[in-house]
Amino acid sequence: MQTSLITSCGLWMPVLLCLLMAGGGYANNCTSRRCLAQMLIDRNLATQPQRDNCTQFIYIPLVEYQTLKVDTKNLRLSCRLQATVEWVDDQIYWDESIFPYDEVILPVNKVWTPEIYVSNGVSGATQNGYRDLLAFHNGTLRHRMVLTAEINCEFNLFNYPFAEDECPVVLQAWSTQGCGTQMDIGTVDLFDSSHGEWESLGAYLHSPSDDSFYISVVLKIRQQNPFITLLLPSILLILADMVSFALPLGGGERNSFKVTLALSFTMFLVILNDQLPGDSECGPVIKYHFCVCLIMLVVSMLASMVFTRVAKDGGIILCCFPRGTKSGSTQQKADQDVSVIQVNNSEDNPMLKKVVDFLEDFKAKDAESDKNQKYADRLDKAFFWFYLIFGTLYFCVMITVMAKYNCEVNHLDFF
């Protein structure tokens, strides 16, 4: 009896030992996914896998790019990237005859995960997309990462508000030398292409070398908002200034209107100063456009004042006294003489001669005033046609330059 018991125990002992060893030391022989996950967690795999060549290879099959904000004043691009990362850890394995599962979920803070950075970002953060990751029985791990970065990008704003340019987003592992990581990226997809006044036309992956990757983000500004708020008001103000030549030179209405237009445009520039794009290697030509418009308004205002002076005195020499002073005293003296004149048909009457001279002088003054007025009107019309032709040609050329001229900016000078 004892011999048979000892014999049966000797036969079952190796089987029990094998079951205990295969079950990771758990006495209850648990084979659920949670027990499998706990067994892998107990291995303490929080450090980077270290092979003989001391290099860890990571593969990123998909990167989803999203533009968050484009700051044209400070030339900054804010973006968000969601990356699916895969790598192999040789110590993440299990016997499928005991744990019949192809994959298991592990807490992301219990195993080693690679680090990816946006190397040309002035600020950024990397966080886990989820609290858990997926582990396969062959040692492959799949994880989801979210990267946010703010990039200093020299946008080509010369054609603003018709600007279109690209900005590189450089992706790099924490180290590419020695005991570092080697990275490979599959594809890049654009997510949520429209944001604010900028539109993302595409995100394209480039690899200048085996260990460097960057995403070329093509951005284009929506013309409706800046055209309505910036370009259209300047065109309308110049048009109103041209139409103001329909007002007469005398009376001062035209000069007052032109002064109001010049002051209004100045206040318009002061208000929009914070909204205008910043200076870059290819600065926005719209700033020079506003400067030319202001010069046109001021020159038109000064010309109208000069023509008003010409219409009154026939010249613009401010140091001379107006000739109306002498004629005014003559008219006053003649009025005094006329009050005491007596009717006399004699041609030798000196008082009658003075009246005749006064009337002739007044007629000459009136003729000279009409002559000055006509001369000022001719100058005014000539300046109007010059202003109209010059302004029309200028706006056509400026809009063509804004829309067609191409200014080159080297965005890859850091490579």
PDB file of C-alpha atoms in Angstrom, residues 241-401:
ATOM      1  CA  ASP A 241     -11.032 110.111 -52.287  1.00  0.00           C
ATOM      2  CA  MET A 242     -11.208 109.982 -56.094  1.00  0.00           C
ATOM      3  CA  VAL A 243     -14.952 110.688 -56.095  1.00  0.00           C
ATOM      4  CA  SER A 244     -14.394 113.670 -53.765  1.00  0.00           C
ATOM      5  CA  PHE A 245     -12.994 115.618 -56.740  1.00  0.00           C
ATOM      6  CA  ALA A 246     -16.617 116.123 -57.754  1.00  0.00           C
ATOM      7  CA  LEU A 247     -16.929 118.631 -54.900  1.00  0.00           C
ATOM      8  CA  PRO A 248     -16.144 122.282 -55.791  1.00  0.00           C
ATOM      9  CA  LEU A 249     -12.843 123.824 -54.790  1.00  0.00           C
ATOM     10  CA  GLY A 250     -14.431 126.782 -53.035  1.00  0.00           C
ATOM     11  CA  GLY A 251     -16.206 126.569 -49.712  1.00  0.00           C
ATOM     12  CA  GLY A 252     -13.814 124.111 -48.039  1.00  0.00           C
ATOM     13  CA  GLU A 253     -16.090 121.060 -48.171  1.00  0.00           C
ATOM     14  CA  ARG A 254     -13.667 119.084 -50.303  1.00  0.00           C
ATOM     15  CA  ASN A 255     -10.643 119.852 -48.135  1.00  0.00           C
ATOM     16  CA  SER A 256     -12.528 118.920 -44.973  1.00  0.00           C
ATOM     17  CA  PHE A 257     -13.647 115.648 -46.544  1.00  0.00           C
ATOM     18  CA  LYS A 258     -10.122 114.744 -47.636  1.00  0.00           C
ATOM     19  CA  VAL A 259      -8.706 115.514 -44.197  1.00  0.00           C
ATOM     20  CA  THR A 260     -11.364 113.244 -42.695  1.00  0.00           C
ATOM     21  CA  LEU A 261     -10.401 110.421 -45.078  1.00  0.00           C
ATOM     22  CA  ALA A 262      -6.704 110.711 -44.234  1.00  0.00           C
ATOM     23  CA  LEU A 263      -7.389 110.665 -40.491  1.00  0.00           C
ATOM     24  CA  SER A 264      -9.803 107.748 -40.858  1.00  0.00           C
ATOM     25  CA  PHE A 265      -7.214 105.687 -42.727  1.00  0.00           C
ATOM     26  CA  THR A 266      -4.601 106.488 -40.075  1.00  0.00           C
ATOM     27  CA  MET A 267      -6.919 105.311 -37.314  1.00  0.00           C
ATOM     28  CA  PHE A 268      -7.713 102.226 -39.414  1.00  0.00           C
ATOM     29  CA  LEU A 269      -4.000 101.318 -39.500  1.00  0.00           C
ATOM     30  CA  VAL A 270      -3.604 101.910 -35.758  1.00  0.00           C
ATOM     31  CA  ILE A 271      -6.532  99.606 -34.969  1.00  0.00           C
ATOM     32  CA  LEU A 272      -5.278  96.847 -37.312  1.00  0.00           C
ATOM     33  CA  ASN A 273      -1.665  97.046 -36.170  1.00  0.00           C
ATOM     34  CA  ASP A 274      -2.030  93.970 -33.938  1.00  0.00           C
ATOM     35  CA  GLN A 275      -3.737  91.984 -36.683  1.00  0.00           C
ATOM     36  CA  LEU A 276      -1.181  92.583 -39.403  1.00  0.00           C
ATOM     37  CA  PRO A 277       1.265  89.699 -39.965  1.00  0.00           C
ATOM     38  CA  GLY A 278       4.747  89.877 -38.528  1.00  0.00           C
ATOM     39  CA  ASP A 279       7.982  90.415 -40.441  1.00  0.00           C
ATOM     40  CA  SER A 280       9.819  87.417 -41.824  1.00  0.00           C
ATOM     41  CA  GLU A 281      12.377  86.670 -44.497  1.00  0.00           C
ATOM     42  CA  CYS A 282       9.621  87.407 -47.015  1.00  0.00           C
ATOM     43  CA  GLY A 283       7.718  90.183 -45.259  1.00  0.00           C
ATOM     44  CA  PRO A 284       4.101  90.923 -46.229  1.00  0.00           C
ATOM     45  CA  VAL A 285       3.790  93.383 -49.095  1.00  0.00           C
ATOM     46  CA  ILE A 286       0.434  94.550 -47.735  1.00  0.00           C
ATOM     47  CA  LYS A 287       2.294  96.772 -45.245  1.00  0.00           C
ATOM     48  CA  TYR A 288       3.887  98.667 -48.138  1.00  0.00           C
ATOM     49  CA  HIS A 289       0.469  98.784 -49.784  1.00  0.00           C
ATOM     50  CA  PHE A 290      -0.981 100.570 -46.757  1.00  0.00           C
ATOM     51  CA  CYS A 291       1.950 102.989 -46.782  1.00  0.00           C
ATOM     52  CA  VAL A 292       1.362 103.830 -50.461  1.00  0.00           C
ATOM     53  CA  CYS A 293      -2.373 104.318 -49.838  1.00  0.00           C
ATOM     54  CA  LEU A 294      -1.657 106.726 -46.988  1.00  0.00           C
ATOM     55  CA  ILE A 295       0.771 108.679 -49.193  1.00  0.00           C
ATOM     56  CA  MET A 296      -1.842 108.866 -51.951  1.00  0.00           C
ATOM     57  CA  LEU A 297      -4.456 110.228 -49.528  1.00  0.00           C
ATOM     58  CA  VAL A 298      -2.077 112.841 -48.108  1.00  0.00           C
ATOM     59  CA  VAL A 299      -0.851 113.968 -51.568  1.00  0.00           C
ATOM     60  CA  SER A 300      -4.450 114.262 -52.771  1.00  0.00           C
ATOM     61  CA  MET A 301      -5.342 116.334 -49.698  1.00  0.00           C
ATOM     62  CA  LEU A 302      -2.356 118.667 -50.164  1.00  0.00           C
ATOM     63  CA  ALA A 303      -3.040 119.064 -53.889  1.00  0.00           C
ATOM     64  CA  SER A 304      -6.643 120.037 -53.182  1.00  0.00           C
ATOM     65  CA  MET A 305      -5.455 122.695 -50.712  1.00  0.00           C
ATOM     66  CA  VAL A 306      -2.969 124.057 -53.233  1.00  0.00           C
ATOM     67  CA  PHE A 307      -5.615 124.236 -55.966  1.00  0.00           C
ATOM     68  CA  THR A 308      -7.903 126.117 -53.575  1.00  0.00           C
ATOM     69  CA  ARG A 309      -5.127 128.666 -53.090  1.00  0.00           C
ATOM     70  CA  VAL A 310      -4.590 128.931 -56.846  1.00  0.00           C
ATOM     71  CA  ALA A 311      -8.309 129.495 -57.425  1.00  0.00           C
ATOM     72  CA  LYS A 312      -8.309 132.391 -54.972  1.00  0.00           C
ATOM     73  CA  ASP A 313      -5.014 134.211 -55.588  1.00  0.00           C
ATOM     74  CA  GLY A 314      -3.632 132.704 -58.778  1.00  0.00           C
ATOM     75  CA  GLY A 315      -0.487 131.427 -57.045  1.00  0.00           C
ATOM     76  CA  ILE A 316       0.850 129.545 -54.070  1.00  0.00           C
ATOM     77  CA  ILE A 317       3.413 132.083 -52.807  1.00  0.00           C
ATOM     78  CA  LEU A 318       2.418 132.423 -49.177  1.00  0.00           C
ATOM     79  CA  CYS A 319       4.781 135.310 -48.380  1.00  0.00           C
ATOM     80  CA  CYS A 320       2.961 137.832 -50.586  1.00  0.00           C
ATOM     81  CA  PHE A 321       0.038 139.900 -49.371  1.00  0.00           C
ATOM     82  CA  PRO A 322      -3.235 139.295 -51.167  1.00  0.00           C
ATOM     83  CA  ARG A 323      -4.005 141.941 -53.721  1.00  0.00           C
ATOM     84  CA  GLY A 324      -7.529 142.327 -52.370  1.00  0.00           C
ATOM     85  CA  THR A 325      -6.295 144.795 -49.675  1.00  0.00           C
ATOM     86  CA  LYS A 326      -5.605 147.628 -52.090  1.00  0.00           C
ATOM     87  CA  SER A 327      -8.821 147.171 -53.996  1.00  0.00           C
ATOM     88  CA  GLY A 328     -10.740 147.100 -50.736  1.00  0.00           C
ATOM     89  CA  SER A 329      -9.395 150.522 -49.655  1.00  0.00           C
ATOM     90  CA  THR A 330     -10.105 151.936 -53.102  1.00  0.00           C
ATOM     91  CA  GLN A 331     -13.665 150.657 -52.922  1.00  0.00           C
ATOM     92  CA  GLN A 332     -14.139 152.234 -49.472  1.00  0.00           C
ATOM     93  CA  LYS A 333     -12.807 155.621 -50.685  1.00  0.00           C
ATOM     94  CA  ALA A 334     -14.995 155.488 -53.773  1.00  0.00           C
ATOM     95  CA  ASP A 335     -18.077 154.793 -51.657  1.00  0.00           C
ATOM     96  CA  GLN A 336     -17.335 157.898 -49.606  1.00  0.00           C
ATOM     97  CA  ASP A 337     -16.950 159.989 -52.751  1.00  0.00           C
ATOM     98  CA  VAL A 338     -20.089 158.595 -54.317  1.00  0.00           C
ATOM     99  CA  SER A 339     -22.131 159.663 -51.294  1.00  0.00           C
ATOM    100  CA  VAL A 340     -21.429 163.323 -51.987  1.00  0.00           C
ATOM    101  CA  ILE A 341     -21.285 163.263 -55.760  1.00  0.00           C
ATOM    102  CA  GLN A 342     -23.614 165.524 -57.643  1.00  0.00           C
ATOM    103  CA  VAL A 343     -25.133 164.705 -60.981  1.00  0.00           C
ATOM    104  CA  ASN A 344     -23.126 166.400 -63.648  1.00  0.00           C
ATOM    105  CA  ASN A 345     -22.919 165.441 -67.255  1.00  0.00           C
ATOM    106  CA  SER A 346     -19.570 167.108 -67.641  1.00  0.00           C
ATOM    107  CA  GLU A 347     -16.777 164.757 -68.726  1.00  0.00           C
ATOM    108  CA  ASP A 348     -14.296 166.858 -66.742  1.00  0.00           C
ATOM    109  CA  ASN A 349     -15.833 165.887 -63.415  1.00  0.00           C
ATOM    110  CA  PRO A 350     -13.050 164.148 -61.444  1.00  0.00           C
ATOM    111  CA  MET A 351     -15.434 162.294 -59.169  1.00  0.00           C
ATOM    112  CA  LEU A 352     -17.147 160.615 -62.083  1.00  0.00           C
ATOM    113  CA  LYS A 353     -13.772 159.528 -63.395  1.00  0.00           C
ATOM    114  CA  LYS A 354     -12.969 157.901 -60.073  1.00  0.00           C
ATOM    115  CA  VAL A 355     -16.204 155.935 -60.211  1.00  0.00           C
ATOM    116  CA  VAL A 356     -15.433 154.760 -63.711  1.00  0.00           C
ATOM    117  CA  ASP A 357     -11.920 153.705 -62.678  1.00  0.00           C
ATOM    118  CA  PHE A 358     -13.284 151.824 -59.723  1.00  0.00           C
ATOM    119  CA  LEU A 359     -15.789 149.936 -61.867  1.00  0.00           C
ATOM    120  CA  GLU A 360     -13.128 149.076 -64.403  1.00  0.00           C
ATOM    121  CA  ASP A 361     -10.796 147.874 -61.648  1.00  0.00           C
ATOM    122  CA  PHE A 362     -13.578 145.775 -60.146  1.00  0.00           C
ATOM    123  CA  LYS A 363     -14.316 144.301 -63.568  1.00  0.00           C
ATOM    124  CA  ALA A 364     -10.617 143.501 -64.021  1.00  0.00           C
ATOM    125  CA  LYS A 365     -10.505 141.847 -60.631  1.00  0.00           C
ATOM    126  CA  ASP A 366     -13.549 139.792 -61.508  1.00  0.00           C
ATOM    127  CA  ALA A 367     -11.968 138.735 -64.803  1.00  0.00           C
ATOM    128  CA  GLU A 368      -8.735 137.844 -63.037  1.00  0.00           C
ATOM    129  CA  SER A 369     -10.650 135.791 -60.468  1.00  0.00           C
ATOM    130  CA  ASP A 370     -12.441 133.921 -63.257  1.00  0.00           C
ATOM    131  CA  LYS A 371      -9.109 133.318 -64.936  1.00  0.00           C
ATOM    132  CA  ASN A 372      -7.607 131.950 -61.698  1.00  0.00           C
ATOM    133  CA  GLN A 373     -10.643 129.757 -61.155  1.00  0.00           C
ATOM    134  CA  LYS A 374     -10.422 128.306 -64.656  1.00  0.00           C
ATOM    135  CA  TYR A 375      -6.677 127.724 -64.240  1.00  0.00           C
ATOM    136  CA  ALA A 376      -7.253 125.964 -60.919  1.00  0.00           C
ATOM    137  CA  ASP A 377     -10.037 123.873 -62.479  1.00  0.00           C
ATOM    138  CA  ARG A 378      -7.707 122.770 -65.283  1.00  0.00           C
ATOM    139  CA  LEU A 379      -5.044 121.770 -62.756  1.00  0.00           C
ATOM    140  CA  ASP A 380      -7.666 120.013 -60.663  1.00  0.00           C
ATOM    141  CA  LYS A 381      -8.985 118.006 -63.611  1.00  0.00           C
ATOM    142  CA  ALA A 382      -5.484 117.095 -64.763  1.00  0.00           C
ATOM    143  CA  PHE A 383      -4.584 115.899 -61.283  1.00  0.00           C
ATOM    144  CA  PHE A 384      -7.851 113.945 -61.017  1.00  0.00           C
ATOM    145  CA  TRP A 385      -7.197 112.013 -64.228  1.00  0.00           C
ATOM    146  CA  PHE A 386      -3.614 111.383 -63.191  1.00  0.00           C
ATOM    147  CA  TYR A 387      -4.800 110.227 -59.756  1.00  0.00           C
ATOM    148  CA  LEU A 388      -7.478 107.989 -61.287  1.00  0.00           C
ATOM    149  CA  ILE A 389      -5.126 106.347 -63.807  1.00  0.00           C
ATOM    150  CA  PHE A 390      -2.291 105.962 -61.308  1.00  0.00           C
ATOM    151  CA  GLY A 391      -4.568 104.548 -58.601  1.00  0.00           C
ATOM    152  CA  THR A 392      -6.189 102.056 -60.988  1.00  0.00           C
ATOM    153  CA  LEU A 393      -2.858 100.854 -62.336  1.00  0.00           C
ATOM    154  CA  TYR A 394      -1.404 100.664 -58.845  1.00  0.00           C
ATOM    155  CA  PHE A 395      -4.200  98.479 -57.473  1.00  0.00           C
ATOM    156  CA  CYS A 396      -4.048  96.168 -60.498  1.00  0.00           C
ATOM    157  CA  VAL A 397      -0.274  95.769 -60.162  1.00  0.00           C
ATOM    158  CA  MET A 398      -0.394  95.357 -56.373  1.00  0.00           C
ATOM    159  CA  ILE A 399      -3.108  92.698 -56.426  1.00  0.00           C
ATOM    160  CA  THR A 400      -1.257  90.865 -59.219  1.00  0.00           C
ATOM    161  CA  VAL A 401       1.970  90.916 -57.206  1.00  0.00           C
TER     162      VAL A 401
END
